[in-house]
mmCIF file of C-alpha atoms in Angstrom:
data_model
loop_
_atom_site.group_PDB
_atom_site.id
_atom_site.type_symbol
_atom_site.label_atom_id
_atom_site.label_comp_id
_atom_site.label_asym_id
_atom_site.label_seq_id
_atom_site.Cartn_x
_atom_site.Cartn_y
_atom_site.Cartn_z
ATOM 1 C CA UNK A 271 125.860 76.560 64.013
ATOM 2 C CA UNK A 272 125.851 72.760 63.531
ATOM 3 C CA UNK A 273 125.058 72.353 67.215
ATOM 4 C CA UNK A 274 127.942 74.425 68.576
ATOM 5 C CA UNK A 275 128.063 77.408 70.907
ATOM 6 C CA UNK A 276 130.492 80.262 71.619
ATOM 7 C CA UNK A 277 132.111 79.762 68.226
ATOM 8 C CA UNK A 278 134.067 83.016 68.495
ATOM 9 C CA UNK A 279 135.602 81.854 71.775
ATOM 10 C CA UNK A 280 136.503 78.507 70.223
ATOM 11 C CA UNK A 281 138.206 80.203 67.265
ATOM 12 C CA UNK A 282 140.113 82.575 69.552
ATOM 13 C CA UNK A 283 141.210 79.770 71.870
ATOM 14 C CA UNK A 284 142.218 77.639 68.902
ATOM 15 C CA UNK A 285 144.314 80.422 67.406
ATOM 16 C CA UNK A 286 146.126 80.937 70.703
ATOM 17 C CA UNK A 287 146.853 77.217 70.857
ATOM 18 C CA UNK A 288 147.974 77.142 67.217
ATOM 19 C CA UNK A 289 150.540 79.911 67.646
ATOM 20 C CA UNK A 290 152.066 78.215 70.694
ATOM 21 C CA UNK A 291 155.387 76.699 69.526
ATOM 22 C CA UNK A 292 155.573 72.912 69.624
ATOM 23 C CA UNK A 293 156.973 69.930 67.689
ATOM 24 C CA UNK A 294 154.922 70.865 64.610
ATOM 25 C CA UNK A 295 156.418 74.349 64.548
ATOM 26 C CA UNK A 296 159.922 72.958 64.961
ATOM 27 C CA UNK A 297 159.401 70.529 62.107
ATOM 28 C CA UNK A 298 158.077 73.197 59.735
ATOM 29 C CA UNK A 299 160.859 75.635 60.626
ATOM 30 C CA UNK A 300 163.469 72.935 60.089
ATOM 31 C CA UNK A 301 162.138 71.920 56.685
ATOM 32 C CA UNK A 302 161.545 75.490 55.515
ATOM 33 C CA UNK A 303 165.021 76.671 56.458
ATOM 34 C CA UNK A 304 166.558 73.611 54.829
ATOM 35 C CA UNK A 305 164.579 73.156 51.587
ATOM 36 C CA UNK A 306 162.594 76.390 51.225
ATOM 37 C CA UNK A 307 158.936 77.391 51.471
ATOM 38 C CA UNK A 308 157.695 74.553 49.256
ATOM 39 C CA UNK A 309 159.034 71.963 51.694
ATOM 40 C CA UNK A 310 157.551 73.941 54.574
ATOM 41 C CA UNK A 311 154.209 74.008 52.770
ATOM 42 C CA UNK A 312 154.307 70.244 52.245
ATOM 43 C CA UNK A 313 155.201 69.744 55.911
ATOM 44 C CA UNK A 314 152.255 71.947 56.924
ATOM 45 C CA UNK A 315 149.857 69.964 54.749
ATOM 46 C CA UNK A 316 151.176 66.698 56.170
ATOM 47 C CA UNK A 317 150.619 67.942 59.709
ATOM 48 C CA UNK A 318 147.130 69.152 58.834
ATOM 49 C CA UNK A 319 146.280 65.771 57.300
ATOM 50 C CA UNK A 320 147.482 63.982 60.425
ATOM 51 C CA UNK A 321 145.337 66.187 62.629
ATOM 52 C CA UNK A 322 142.376 65.504 60.348
ATOM 53 C CA UNK A 323 142.696 61.792 61.144
ATOM 54 C CA UNK A 324 142.366 62.532 64.868
ATOM 55 C CA UNK A 325 139.378 64.780 64.228
ATOM 56 C CA UNK A 326 137.560 62.076 62.279
ATOM 57 C CA UNK A 327 138.513 59.477 64.886
ATOM 58 C CA UNK A 328 137.206 61.687 67.642
ATOM 59 C CA UNK A 329 133.943 62.249 65.808
ATOM 60 C CA UNK A 330 133.528 58.493 65.442
ATOM 61 C CA UNK A 331 134.381 57.845 69.083
ATOM 62 C CA UNK A 332 137.703 56.098 68.519
ATOM 63 C CA UNK A 333 139.536 58.652 70.632
ATOM 64 C CA UNK A 334 137.248 57.777 73.535
ATOM 65 C CA UNK A 335 138.319 54.153 73.216
ATOM 66 C CA UNK A 336 141.951 55.239 73.207
ATOM 67 C CA UNK A 337 141.378 57.301 76.341
ATOM 68 C CA UNK A 338 139.654 54.395 78.086
ATOM 69 C CA UNK A 339 142.303 51.776 77.303
ATOM 70 C CA UNK A 340 145.609 52.191 79.126
ATOM 71 C CA UNK A 341 147.195 49.460 77.004
ATOM 72 C CA UNK A 342 146.170 51.050 73.698
ATOM 73 C CA UNK A 343 147.291 54.468 74.879
ATOM 74 C CA UNK A 344 150.702 53.183 75.996
ATOM 75 C CA UNK A 345 151.228 51.270 72.752
ATOM 76 C CA UNK A 346 150.399 54.239 70.539
ATOM 77 C CA UNK A 347 152.434 56.530 72.789
ATOM 78 C CA UNK A 348 155.566 54.379 72.478
ATOM 79 C CA UNK A 349 155.170 54.044 68.706
ATOM 80 C CA UNK A 350 154.714 57.793 68.369
ATOM 81 C CA UNK A 351 157.681 58.518 70.620
ATOM 82 C CA UNK A 352 159.877 56.165 68.612
ATOM 83 C CA UNK A 353 158.846 57.900 65.398
ATOM 84 C CA UNK A 354 159.618 61.333 66.831
ATOM 85 C CA UNK A 355 163.082 60.084 67.741
ATOM 86 C CA UNK A 356 163.460 58.715 64.210
ATOM 87 C CA UNK A 357 162.465 62.065 62.678
ATOM 88 C CA UNK A 358 164.912 63.839 64.998
ATOM 89 C CA UNK A 359 167.773 61.535 64.033
ATOM 90 C CA UNK A 360 166.982 61.973 60.330
ATOM 91 C CA UNK A 361 167.155 65.765 60.786
ATOM 92 C CA UNK A 362 170.420 65.493 62.699
ATOM 93 C CA UNK A 363 171.955 63.354 59.952
ATOM 94 C CA UNK A 364 170.575 65.413 57.050
ATOM 95 C CA UNK A 365 172.975 67.452 54.987
ATOM 96 C CA UNK A 366 172.423 70.233 52.459
ATOM 97 C CA UNK A 367 172.900 68.877 48.965
ATOM 98 C CA UNK A 368 175.530 70.527 46.783
ATOM 99 C CA UNK A 369 175.020 68.277 43.732
ATOM 100 C CA UNK A 370 174.022 69.370 40.260
ATOM 101 C CA UNK A 371 170.553 70.767 39.585
ATOM 102 C CA UNK A 372 168.997 67.672 37.897
ATOM 103 C CA UNK A 373 170.085 65.407 40.740
ATOM 104 C CA UNK A 374 168.859 67.893 43.327
ATOM 105 C CA UNK A 375 165.488 68.135 41.549
ATOM 106 C CA UNK A 376 165.047 64.346 41.628
ATOM 107 C CA UNK A 377 166.011 64.141 45.297
ATOM 108 C CA UNK A 378 163.753 67.072 46.169
ATOM 109 C CA UNK A 379 160.788 65.417 44.457
ATOM 110 C CA UNK A 380 161.453 62.206 46.361
ATOM 111 C CA UNK A 381 161.952 63.992 49.662
ATOM 112 C CA UNK A 382 158.690 65.898 49.242
ATOM 113 C CA UNK A 383 156.753 62.694 49.852
ATOM 114 C CA UNK A 384 158.952 61.924 52.848
ATOM 115 C CA UNK A 385 158.438 65.403 54.311
ATOM 116 C CA UNK A 386 154.665 65.072 53.954
ATOM 117 C CA UNK A 387 154.465 61.641 55.571
ATOM 118 C CA UNK A 388 156.837 62.598 58.369
ATOM 119 C CA UNK A 389 154.558 65.489 59.301
ATOM 120 C CA UNK A 390 151.520 63.245 58.880
ATOM 121 C CA UNK A 391 152.820 60.396 61.023
ATOM 122 C CA UNK A 392 154.252 62.717 63.663
ATOM 123 C CA UNK A 393 150.670 63.757 64.455
ATOM 124 C CA UNK A 394 148.835 60.497 63.775
ATOM 125 C CA UNK A 395 151.143 58.574 66.133
ATOM 126 C CA UNK A 396 150.805 61.092 68.965
ATOM 127 C CA UNK A 397 147.957 59.928 71.247
ATOM 128 C CA UNK A 398 148.026 63.197 73.177
ATOM 129 C CA UNK A 399 146.741 64.963 70.062
ATOM 130 C CA UNK A 400 143.745 62.620 70.062
ATOM 131 C CA UNK A 401 143.101 63.216 73.748
ATOM 132 C CA UNK A 402 143.432 66.967 73.258
ATOM 133 C CA UNK A 403 140.636 67.026 70.718
ATOM 134 C CA UNK A 404 138.547 64.717 72.876
ATOM 135 C CA UNK A 405 138.909 67.101 75.828
ATOM 136 C CA UNK A 406 138.813 70.472 74.041
ATOM 137 C CA UNK A 407 136.237 70.255 71.256
ATOM 138 C CA UNK A 408 133.274 68.867 73.266
ATOM 139 C CA UNK A 409 133.396 71.984 75.456
ATOM 140 C CA UNK A 410 131.874 73.888 72.529
ATOM 141 C CA UNK A 411 129.292 71.296 71.468
ATOM 142 C CA UNK A 412 125.739 72.075 72.601
ATOM 143 C CA UNK A 413 124.081 69.484 74.807
ATOM 144 C CA UNK A 414 121.014 69.571 72.553
ATOM 145 C CA UNK A 415 122.980 69.376 69.294
ATOM 146 C CA UNK A 416 121.024 67.340 66.721
ATOM 147 C CA UNK A 417 124.248 65.552 65.721
ATOM 148 C CA UNK A 418 127.152 65.699 68.137
ATOM 149 C CA UNK A 419 129.597 63.926 65.768
ATOM 150 C CA UNK A 420 128.788 66.521 63.080
ATOM 151 C CA UNK A 421 129.378 69.360 65.558
ATOM 152 C CA UNK A 422 132.653 67.762 66.654
ATOM 153 C CA UNK A 423 133.752 67.396 63.040
ATOM 154 C CA UNK A 424 132.766 70.995 62.247
ATOM 155 C CA UNK A 425 134.823 72.382 65.136
ATOM 156 C CA UNK A 426 137.744 70.137 64.281
ATOM 157 C CA UNK A 427 137.808 71.303 60.680
ATOM 158 C CA UNK A 428 137.842 74.932 61.798
ATOM 159 C CA UNK A 429 140.710 74.236 64.192
ATOM 160 C CA UNK A 430 142.671 72.302 61.547
ATOM 161 C CA UNK A 431 142.108 74.971 58.880
ATOM 162 C CA UNK A 432 143.273 77.789 61.151
ATOM 163 C CA UNK A 433 146.261 75.757 62.262
ATOM 164 C CA UNK A 434 147.244 74.955 58.682
ATOM 165 C CA UNK A 435 147.029 78.619 57.680
ATOM 166 C CA UNK A 436 149.264 79.541 60.609
ATOM 167 C CA UNK A 437 151.740 76.790 59.708
ATOM 168 C CA UNK A 438 151.863 78.027 56.114
ATOM 169 C CA UNK A 439 152.677 81.509 57.411
ATOM 170 C CA UNK A 440 155.501 80.032 59.507
ATOM 171 C CA UNK A 441 156.838 78.121 56.488
ATOM 172 C CA UNK A 442 156.802 81.192 54.237
ATOM 173 C CA UNK A 443 158.282 83.481 56.907
ATOM 174 C CA UNK A 444 161.067 81.060 57.790
ATOM 175 C CA UNK A 445 162.036 80.473 54.168
ATOM 176 C CA UNK A 446 161.970 84.198 53.392
ATOM 177 C CA UNK A 447 164.016 85.086 56.464
ATOM 178 C CA UNK A 448 166.550 82.369 55.695
ATOM 179 C CA UNK A 449 166.901 83.611 52.116
ATOM 180 C CA UNK A 450 167.176 87.282 53.054
ATOM 181 C CA UNK A 451 169.804 86.628 55.685
ATOM 182 C CA UNK A 452 171.803 84.606 53.191
ATOM 183 C CA UNK A 453 172.142 81.707 55.591
ATOM 184 C CA UNK A 454 174.939 79.375 54.556
ATOM 185 C CA UNK A 455 175.028 75.603 54.250
ATOM 186 C CA UNK A 456 176.874 75.157 57.554
ATOM 187 C CA UNK A 457 174.272 77.134 59.493
ATOM 188 C CA UNK A 458 171.402 75.181 57.922
ATOM 189 C CA UNK A 459 173.067 71.881 58.814
ATOM 190 C CA UNK A 460 173.656 72.964 62.394
ATOM 191 C CA UNK A 461 170.137 74.343 62.687
ATOM 192 C CA UNK A 462 168.711 71.029 61.503
ATOM 193 C CA UNK A 463 170.791 69.259 64.125
ATOM 194 C CA UNK A 464 169.384 71.532 66.829
ATOM 195 C CA UNK A 465 165.810 70.932 65.664
ATOM 196 C CA UNK A 466 166.496 67.206 65.382
ATOM 197 C CA UNK A 467 167.896 67.121 68.903
ATOM 198 C CA UNK A 468 164.719 68.772 70.187
ATOM 199 C CA UNK A 469 162.637 66.138 68.409
ATOM 200 C CA UNK A 470 164.680 63.378 70.040
ATOM 201 C CA UNK A 471 164.171 65.053 73.422
ATOM 202 C CA UNK A 472 160.408 65.361 72.873
ATOM 203 C CA UNK A 473 160.262 61.718 71.765
ATOM 204 C CA UNK A 474 162.023 60.447 74.875
ATOM 205 C CA UNK A 475 159.943 62.720 77.088
ATOM 206 C CA UNK A 476 156.732 61.363 75.551
ATOM 207 C CA UNK A 477 157.938 57.774 75.955
ATOM 208 C CA UNK A 478 158.858 58.289 79.619
ATOM 209 C CA UNK A 479 155.696 60.228 80.546
ATOM 210 C CA UNK A 480 153.508 58.308 82.964
ATOM 211 C CA UNK A 481 150.581 60.677 83.079
ATOM 212 C CA UNK A 482 147.522 60.055 80.936
#
């Protein structure tokens, strides 16, 4: 289909990769436990949109340029690492609001945009996501495909869709579990600090990584 082969194997491999915990999962869990399933949903959509950028870039060959240029890779890597550290610090410093409902509603509406763009930029500024798609997706593109960019885009959309569905499940499950357990404000704050600390760690690890 669209110049691909072993589509079932691609879907299975993609699902296994999607359910492997990583920074995206941590971010969604943190937002869902803090602000509820709506925030987790917005975070999931932001992450999916960021991945979509890499898919389109890969289909157009921009990811190949990134892989070929050590300078471009290092620059994007450092910017992405710095942003991960920023997201981690913002989670560490975040506090559960106890203000009146109208004020909370205004802040929640404003933070929704921030949650989306944080998830979006966390993926867009991670060059390893671009290189992952460049290495993984072509394995399932037929050598005689009439349009290799179209096949690449088709596989990428399947991967992104499955990943987004899984992330939405994580958001809903986390919010439901948090609500059912009656988690208090103090626990949510401390949990955010733990997630934020992990983001800071991942950011520094990405910045200090020498391998391409």
